Amino acid sequence: MPEILKTEDVFIYYGAKDAVRKVNLSFERNTVNALIGPSGCGKTTFLRAINRMHDLTPGARVTGKIILSGEDVYGADADPVEIRKRIGMVFQKPNPFPTMSIFENVVAGLKLAGERNRTKLNEVTERSLRQAALWDEVKDRLSAPGSSLSGGQQQRLCIARALAVEPEILLMDEPTSALDPQSTQRIEDLMTSLKNDVTIVIVTHNMQQAARVSDTTSFFLVGDMVEHGQTDQVFTSPRDNRTEAYITGRFG
Amino acid sequence: MTVSSKAPPSARALSSKLSPTRRFQNNLMLGLIVLGTLVVLLPLFLIFGYVLIKGFTAVIDGFPTFFTQLPKPIGETGGGIAQAIVGSLIMLAIATVLASLIGIGGGIFLAEYAEHRLANLVRIMSDVLTGIPAIVVGLVVYVMLVQSKITGYSGLAGGIALGLIMVPIVVRATEEVLKLIPTTIREAGLALGLPRWKVILSIVLPSARSGIVTGLTLAVARVSGEAAPLIFTSLGNTFYSNSLVQNPMAALPLQIYEYSKSPAPEQVSLAWAGSLVLVFIIFVAGLIARIATRQRR
């Protein structure tokens, strides 16, 4: 099947309050899919439900199904640890592990899961850093601390780290909002080449970024998924008035 | 170049706008604060200085026998408190192992599993433990281990008593330090598909290493001078103990206490030397902690 991820009637509650209501979406393999909308609309909440990050939040509850290649992520015998090996995440603020070197950061997902083979770890490091367009800049100093890199480099390191475990889907939560325009540009370029290896779902506050990089766009508003479609169509001829109002900047 | 009678505008704008009264008040308060700090530090310096002077002369007089010999009967010269130094170090080691296992484990539980239904209970009990007088802890260990003949008067019992006093300090320090680690680090670890315990042990804990070691050092400093809990557990000894469980064990605070009461001036002098050694041990412990947790450049 071409679709790799499908959500059915997903509701997300914080305590009694429903933060996200009845989301039905599907994403195809090897595409970049943007989730846009104003602050507080639920796009990040929805994103974090995909890899069961809400399991960590007491009081958060997710109902409905999120189906990854045919299996429900919230099924009775689904193991969140296994799910997260297949669905990776990159966060808004770069968060390399502070006590680890660049090399250790990249292979953390493998090494801490028990992989000991030095050759394999070296291969994975080079492959992931190349995928994240960081290899040339750090190949001579892999044992330097992860925190010694600039902000944009740290974020690419986090991308490499997420890619090292070879996930099927990469979730990106506003990955460039804390970065300068040049780093932002580099990471956007990255996404276009990355989609050959992973399917990307990206939450972004920046509409222009969504228009630049994504194949599909979903517009969220106050917990509802208002519209979803091919990016060109959503931006040039949106079906819903609210989408049009947001895109033309009448509110933000 | 002409000299103007008025300062150029830029210089004037940058000079202080405070009136002389305000400036005086500023300086007065600053002076009072500095004075307050000095007053607080004064007792510390007096104690240190006194111990240093009296202890130093005693150590020099008795060097090196002070460190290598056992106590001699009153009237004989020479003799030292080697067994007390060794005993203290052994019991502090036992205490540190105990406090690390229970204290760090407890701190991790409180910080990482704060939503667990037992967490509140554990925190309350830890707080209660902080307030228990050292002599009471000693009595408890006495009843449980010494009187019951499980260990009798021994170095192990003494070490356990000291360890129990250390536990709540380590728990609190570990918890505080772990709470400072940003949640996003944990999320990043979990997002890689690692189980929670692995994230805590391999990612979060190493980041908190220096804080935890500081907590342990503070706890060691707190108990290394305790004599009360040792009176009922390790009892003290004028010889080396050849076992952790069969014989009473000497300790610096106990020996200092004994000798400070003595009518013999050479034993009183040994007490001062012992005090200096005790202070020195604590100082070195802190130094080791600093070195061990230096940030990588």
XYZ file of C-alpha atoms in Angstrom:
549
model
C 0.000 0.000 0.000
C 1.278 3.457 -0.781
C 0.032 4.950 2.442
C 2.383 4.420 5.326
C 0.452 6.170 8.073
C -3.280 6.543 8.532
C -5.190 8.053 11.419
C -8.809 7.199 12.120
C -11.011 9.385 14.326
C -8.169 10.423 16.564
C -9.141 12.442 19.619
C -6.589 13.675 22.142
C -7.621 14.777 25.637
C -5.695 16.567 28.365
C -7.764 15.592 31.381
C -11.330 16.458 30.468
C -10.448 18.958 27.778
C -10.314 17.786 24.165
C -7.268 19.299 22.536
C -7.581 17.535 19.192
C -10.819 16.270 17.657
C -11.623 13.629 15.072
C -8.542 13.719 12.875
C -8.599 11.503 9.807
C -5.454 11.775 7.767
C -3.281 9.569 5.643
C 0.283 10.004 4.491
C 1.987 8.286 1.576
C 5.468 6.807 1.577
C 8.404 9.036 0.732
C 6.523 12.305 1.004
C 6.947 15.426 3.104
C 3.702 16.366 4.858
C 3.266 19.671 6.640
C 0.904 20.385 9.535
C 0.196 24.094 9.764
C -2.016 26.328 11.855
C -1.916 29.131 14.432
C -0.501 28.663 17.950
C -2.491 26.313 20.126
C -4.330 24.662 17.249
C -3.264 21.150 18.221
C -0.797 20.372 15.440
C 2.071 19.586 17.825
C -0.271 17.647 20.122
C -1.336 15.566 17.139
C 2.249 15.027 15.988
C 3.347 13.802 19.402
C 0.482 11.326 19.483
C 1.888 9.573 16.434
C 4.923 8.222 18.278
C 3.098 7.897 21.610
C 4.937 10.738 23.315
C 1.781 11.442 25.280
C 2.373 8.227 27.219
C 4.756 10.327 29.301
C 2.208 12.999 30.125
C -0.009 12.106 33.049
C -3.604 12.946 32.257
C -3.192 12.790 28.468
C -5.424 10.348 26.619
C -5.544 9.371 22.942
C -8.518 7.607 21.369
C -8.951 6.348 17.836
C -6.447 4.517 15.696
C -3.108 5.467 14.246
C -2.134 2.799 11.758
C 1.483 2.352 10.741
C 1.807 0.033 7.742
C -1.256 -1.884 8.827
C -0.673 -2.046 12.591
C -2.384 0.195 15.146
C 0.176 2.141 17.148
C -2.279 2.246 20.064
C -3.231 -1.410 19.779
C -3.413 -3.604 22.845
C -0.128 -5.369 22.191
C 1.711 -2.442 20.656
C 5.006 -1.690 22.401
C 5.813 2.035 22.510
C 9.543 1.305 22.546
C 9.292 -0.641 19.273
C 6.981 1.966 17.766
C 9.498 4.689 18.476
C 12.207 2.738 16.687
C 10.068 2.973 13.572
C 8.813 6.509 14.087
C 11.572 8.947 14.983
C 11.322 12.521 16.192
C 13.299 15.737 15.919
C 12.443 18.501 18.360
C 12.115 22.249 18.165
C 15.180 23.110 20.177
C 18.257 21.038 19.255
C 18.881 18.588 22.096
C 22.109 16.625 21.632
C 22.947 14.482 24.647
C 25.199 16.703 26.735
C 27.734 14.195 28.001
C 28.302 12.517 24.654
C 30.572 13.193 21.708
C 29.277 13.696 18.171
C 29.915 10.044 17.353
C 28.250 8.832 20.550
C 25.255 11.052 19.911
C 24.683 9.709 16.419
C 24.894 6.041 17.451
C 23.133 6.468 20.802
C 19.984 4.783 19.556
C 21.962 1.740 18.416
C 24.683 1.531 21.039
C 22.338 1.871 23.993
C 20.101 -0.767 22.451
C 23.046 -3.152 22.535
C 24.866 -2.820 19.208
C 28.574 -3.407 19.837
C 30.033 -3.956 16.395
C 32.497 -1.107 15.920
C 32.520 -1.345 12.123
C 28.759 -1.178 11.940
C 28.664 1.815 14.283
C 31.233 3.665 12.189
C 29.301 2.919 9.005
C 26.044 4.087 10.516
C 27.687 7.269 11.772
C 29.006 8.185 8.353
C 25.783 7.285 6.581
C 23.577 9.221 8.991
C 25.804 12.285 9.073
C 25.884 12.322 5.271
C 22.107 12.051 5.170
C 21.927 15.004 7.534
C 24.442 16.980 5.421
C 26.800 17.261 8.387
C 29.534 14.729 7.548
C 31.957 17.068 5.824
C 31.840 19.531 8.678
C 32.485 17.091 11.497
C 34.259 14.074 10.025
C 37.591 15.127 11.561
C 36.231 15.740 15.032
C 33.766 12.973 15.779
C 34.980 12.765 19.364
C 34.311 16.439 20.086
C 31.374 17.049 22.442
C 28.002 17.280 20.742
C 27.381 20.606 22.418
C 30.432 22.198 20.789
C 28.556 22.603 17.503
C 26.573 25.621 16.399
C 22.775 25.625 16.666
C 22.184 24.650 13.070
C 24.822 21.913 13.271
C 23.340 20.605 16.510
C 19.946 20.283 14.878
C 21.467 18.392 11.959
C 23.217 16.185 14.522
C 19.832 15.461 16.091
C 18.476 14.618 12.648
C 21.409 12.252 12.071
C 20.797 10.674 15.461
C 17.143 10.080 14.612
C 18.027 8.672 11.192
C 20.643 6.276 12.574
C 17.967 3.881 13.826
C 16.489 3.823 10.295
C 12.915 4.807 11.091
C 10.149 4.584 8.517
C 8.710 7.931 9.512
C 10.451 11.051 10.818
C 8.357 13.486 12.829
C 9.728 17.022 12.954
C 8.315 19.480 15.471
C 9.141 22.985 14.177
C 12.748 21.913 13.575
C 13.979 25.235 12.234
C 12.100 27.737 14.395
C 15.101 28.163 16.711
C 17.626 28.488 13.886
C 19.024 31.266 11.708
C 17.879 31.574 8.068
C 20.994 29.948 6.660
C 20.648 26.833 8.837
C 16.935 26.807 8.073
C 17.717 26.773 4.362
C 20.143 23.879 4.745
C 17.659 21.796 6.672
C 14.884 22.518 4.189
C 17.162 21.368 1.357
C 17.855 18.289 3.423
C 14.198 17.344 3.618
C 13.910 17.083 -0.127
C 16.701 14.505 -0.313
C 15.666 12.765 2.910
C 12.240 11.846 1.673
C 13.809 9.159 -0.482
C 14.700 7.351 2.739
C 11.942 8.309 5.185
C 8.457 9.738 5.167
C 8.443 13.110 6.901
C 5.672 14.778 8.873
C 6.630 18.297 9.839
C 4.829 20.771 12.086
C 5.663 24.290 11.109
C 4.640 27.724 12.219
C 6.007 29.113 9.010
C 3.576 28.862 6.128
C 6.169 29.703 3.564
C 8.278 26.820 4.765
C 5.316 24.486 4.314
C 4.807 25.793 0.820
C 8.493 25.331 0.027
C 9.158 21.819 1.217
C 5.973 19.793 1.563
C 3.998 17.580 -0.791
C 0.832 17.677 1.297
C -0.403 20.218 3.825
C -2.946 19.832 6.640
C -4.429 22.923 8.254
C -5.363 22.688 11.934
C -7.505 25.184 13.815
C -8.405 25.026 17.535
C -8.210 21.235 17.633
C -9.915 20.463 14.334
C -8.214 19.362 11.160
C -9.888 21.750 8.788
C -8.388 20.883 5.441
C -5.867 18.489 3.960
C -4.557 18.176 0.439
C -1.712 18.599 -2.011
C 0.311 21.646 -1.001
C -0.197 23.495 -4.284
C -3.925 23.083 -4.051
C -4.192 24.112 -0.393
C -2.182 27.249 -0.968
C -3.601 28.372 -4.301
C -7.218 27.222 -4.100
C -8.139 26.264 -0.535
C -11.561 24.674 -0.163
C -12.393 26.084 3.277
C -12.831 29.783 4.131
C -10.844 29.434 7.317
C -7.890 27.971 5.449
C -7.990 30.846 3.028
C -8.159 33.371 5.872
C -5.107 31.849 7.577
C -3.087 31.550 4.389
C -3.736 35.084 3.308
C -2.674 36.280 6.708
C -6.005 37.562 7.931
C -5.203 35.923 11.242
C -2.162 34.098 12.531
C 42.692 72.787 20.610
C 40.573 75.003 22.809
C 39.655 73.885 26.301
C 35.948 74.281 26.923
C 34.643 75.387 30.291
C 31.871 72.814 30.198
C 32.294 69.027 29.756
C 31.394 67.823 26.220
C 27.814 66.499 26.026
C 28.778 62.853 25.610
C 30.896 62.753 28.790
C 28.246 64.535 30.778
C 25.525 62.122 29.703
C 27.556 59.080 30.779
C 28.483 60.215 34.282
C 26.468 58.994 37.268
C 23.191 60.715 37.843
C 23.114 59.761 41.525
C 23.122 62.536 44.070
C 25.911 62.498 46.668
C 23.451 61.291 49.338
C 22.385 58.324 47.210
C 25.966 57.493 46.460
C 26.807 57.556 50.153
C 23.860 55.293 50.962
C 24.981 52.934 48.221
C 28.466 52.679 49.627
C 27.220 52.392 53.184
C 24.981 49.452 52.366
C 27.728 47.812 50.335
C 30.081 48.230 53.281
C 27.561 46.758 55.696
C 26.985 43.752 53.445
C 30.715 43.121 53.145
C 31.017 43.471 56.902
C 28.180 40.997 57.404
C 29.904 38.483 55.155
C 33.161 38.875 57.054
C 31.380 38.442 60.389
C 29.859 35.202 59.128
C 33.170 33.951 57.802
C 35.078 34.886 60.937
C 34.147 31.832 63.048
C 35.058 29.599 60.091
C 38.489 31.131 59.790
C 39.024 31.089 63.554
C 38.198 27.398 63.803
C 40.268 26.488 60.780
C 43.146 28.634 61.888
C 43.168 27.272 65.430
C 42.958 23.658 64.350
C 45.650 24.298 61.772
C 48.060 25.871 64.236
C 47.579 23.471 67.134
C 47.245 20.438 64.933
C 50.181 21.296 62.747
C 52.625 21.554 65.625
C 51.331 18.251 66.986
C 51.692 16.507 63.630
C 55.214 17.863 63.151
C 56.204 16.785 66.652
C 54.881 13.297 66.135
C 55.829 12.882 62.482
C 55.764 10.187 61.081
C 54.782 8.006 63.995
C 51.523 9.870 64.314
C 50.324 8.252 61.115
C 51.913 4.884 61.471
C 51.817 3.881 65.097
C 49.157 2.750 67.456
C 48.532 4.569 70.743
C 51.104 4.058 73.457
C 50.282 4.031 77.161
C 50.384 7.326 79.033
C 53.892 8.351 79.835
C 55.516 6.822 76.786
C 56.424 9.080 73.913
C 55.766 8.343 70.298
C 52.563 6.577 69.460
C 49.933 7.785 67.081
C 46.394 7.223 66.060
C 46.945 5.219 62.913
C 44.151 2.837 63.771
C 41.683 5.700 64.079
C 42.593 7.091 60.674
C 42.297 3.697 59.018
C 39.082 2.930 60.878
C 37.447 6.188 59.865
C 38.370 5.682 56.238
C 37.020 2.129 56.217
C 33.733 3.080 57.842
C 33.304 6.098 55.564
C 33.831 3.794 52.596
C 31.151 1.388 53.830
C 28.830 4.314 54.513
C 29.392 5.790 51.058
C 28.602 2.502 49.322
C 25.393 2.127 51.328
C 24.353 5.744 50.838
C 25.109 5.620 47.095
C 22.975 2.552 46.480
C 19.993 3.616 48.561
C 20.365 7.376 48.173
C 20.943 7.611 44.433
C 18.299 4.978 43.806
C 15.825 6.892 45.961
C 16.686 10.168 44.259
C 16.144 8.618 40.821
C 12.792 7.214 41.938
C 11.592 10.571 43.242
C 12.746 12.521 40.203
C 11.888 10.153 37.367
C 8.833 8.357 38.710
C 7.275 11.264 40.555
C 3.794 10.186 39.476
C 4.146 6.792 41.174
C 1.776 6.320 44.097
C 4.601 5.593 46.535
C 6.611 8.679 45.574
C 5.029 10.984 48.132
C 5.536 8.467 50.910
C 9.191 8.018 50.018
C 9.752 11.750 49.980
C 8.127 12.239 53.367
C 10.134 9.418 54.907
C 13.353 10.832 53.491
C 12.566 14.228 54.983
C 11.849 12.634 58.346
C 15.165 10.790 58.216
C 17.010 14.076 57.745
C 15.781 15.259 61.080
C 16.639 12.194 63.149
C 19.497 12.921 65.562
C 22.670 10.988 64.805
C 22.717 9.395 68.233
C 19.246 7.956 67.666
C 20.402 6.390 64.400
C 23.315 4.929 66.337
C 20.941 3.474 68.940
C 18.736 1.921 66.262
C 21.719 0.216 64.626
C 22.887 -0.807 68.101
C 19.640 -2.596 68.833
C 19.344 -4.140 65.366
C 22.900 -5.251 64.757
C 24.980 -4.994 67.914
C 22.690 -6.094 70.707
C 21.184 -8.800 68.555
C 24.719 -10.085 68.023
C 24.316 -10.047 64.251
C 27.527 -8.105 64.055
C 28.306 -7.060 67.608
C 30.411 -3.939 68.042
C 32.043 -3.680 64.668
C 33.224 -1.519 61.819
C 30.332 -2.771 59.695
C 27.753 -1.596 62.206
C 29.491 1.767 62.434
C 29.624 2.085 58.667
C 25.939 1.238 58.370
C 24.996 3.808 60.997
C 26.938 6.509 59.180
C 25.456 5.402 55.855
C 21.910 5.724 57.159
C 22.594 9.308 58.214
C 23.964 10.027 54.738
C 21.018 8.538 52.809
C 18.522 11.431 53.016
C 21.183 13.973 52.052
C 22.066 11.970 48.950
C 18.406 11.404 48.060
C 17.615 15.096 48.199
C 20.735 16.156 46.259
C 20.181 13.492 43.568
C 16.537 14.417 43.152
C 17.284 18.127 42.828
C 20.035 17.583 40.300
C 17.962 15.208 38.165
C 15.074 17.656 38.112
C 17.418 20.216 36.576
C 18.027 18.071 33.511
C 15.681 19.393 30.783
C 12.787 17.070 29.878
C 13.715 17.402 26.230
C 16.799 15.227 26.832
C 14.609 12.424 28.144
C 12.200 12.881 25.234
C 15.063 12.675 22.761
C 16.196 9.409 24.325
C 12.720 7.907 24.325
C 12.140 9.067 20.736
C 15.033 6.824 19.688
C 13.074 3.790 20.832
C 14.975 3.231 24.075
C 13.183 1.901 27.153
C 12.678 4.353 30.001
C 15.098 2.749 32.424
C 17.840 2.849 29.790
C 17.199 6.525 29.137
C 17.486 7.264 32.854
C 20.594 5.167 33.469
C 22.578 5.860 30.307
C 21.553 9.368 29.318
C 20.065 11.281 32.246
C 22.230 9.987 35.092
C 25.598 10.671 33.411
C 24.478 14.248 32.801
C 23.801 14.603 36.500
C 27.057 12.989 37.582
C 28.777 16.064 38.989
C 25.768 17.096 41.035
C 25.365 13.622 42.493
C 29.047 13.414 43.412
C 28.749 16.811 45.108
C 25.792 15.504 47.086
C 27.782 12.448 48.155
C 30.737 14.618 49.151
C 28.527 16.840 51.275
C 27.060 13.773 52.928
C 30.529 12.363 53.644
C 31.613 15.678 55.122
C 28.535 15.650 57.330
C 29.145 12.235 58.837
C 32.914 12.057 58.995
C 32.939 14.044 62.213
C 30.088 12.169 63.884
C 31.051 10.472 67.123
C 27.630 9.827 68.652
C 26.422 7.086 66.308
C 29.778 5.338 66.570
C 29.769 5.152 70.347
C 27.185 2.399 70.253
C 28.198 0.696 67.062
C 31.900 0.608 66.406
C 32.848 1.458 69.992
C 36.413 2.482 69.258
C 39.635 0.536 69.509
C 43.252 1.155 70.420
C 44.345 -1.500 67.979
C 43.691 -2.192 64.349
C 40.596 -4.285 63.794
C 41.282 -7.456 61.877
C 37.691 -7.921 60.815
C 34.738 -5.847 59.741
C 32.331 -7.809 61.870
C 34.188 -9.390 64.732
C 35.923 -6.493 66.443
C 35.148 -2.940 67.466
C 36.740 -0.406 65.156
C 38.429 2.889 65.918
C 37.415 6.176 64.370
C 38.929 9.652 64.388
C 36.048 11.438 66.135
C 35.987 8.784 68.875
C 39.728 8.946 69.353
C 39.748 12.730 69.423
C 37.027 12.638 72.054
C 38.947 10.146 74.193
C 42.238 11.977 73.986
C 40.828 15.440 74.474
C 39.679 14.352 77.939
C 43.059 12.927 78.813
C 45.269 14.498 81.517
C 48.392 13.675 79.487
C 49.476 16.617 77.329
C 50.964 14.382 74.643
C 47.563 12.721 74.180
C 45.813 16.080 74.021
C 48.319 17.024 71.381
C 47.379 13.867 69.488
C 43.742 14.951 69.704
C 44.603 18.219 67.977
C 46.552 16.375 65.331
C 43.614 14.069 64.817
C 41.317 17.063 64.371
C 43.598 18.439 61.696
C 43.666 15.079 59.909
C 39.870 14.919 60.008
C 39.505 18.367 58.491
C 42.109 17.431 55.912
C 40.256 14.242 54.922
C 37.090 16.232 54.305
C 39.031 18.773 52.279
C 40.642 16.076 50.136
C 37.269 14.392 49.585
C 35.935 17.651 48.209
C 38.984 18.062 46.004
C 38.627 14.554 44.594
C 34.985 15.271 43.873
C 35.879 18.458 41.998
C 38.542 16.741 39.927
C 36.402 13.715 39.148
C 33.594 15.843 37.794
C 35.532 18.353 35.748
C 33.740 19.262 32.541
C 35.340 17.977 29.365
C 36.807 20.840 27.390
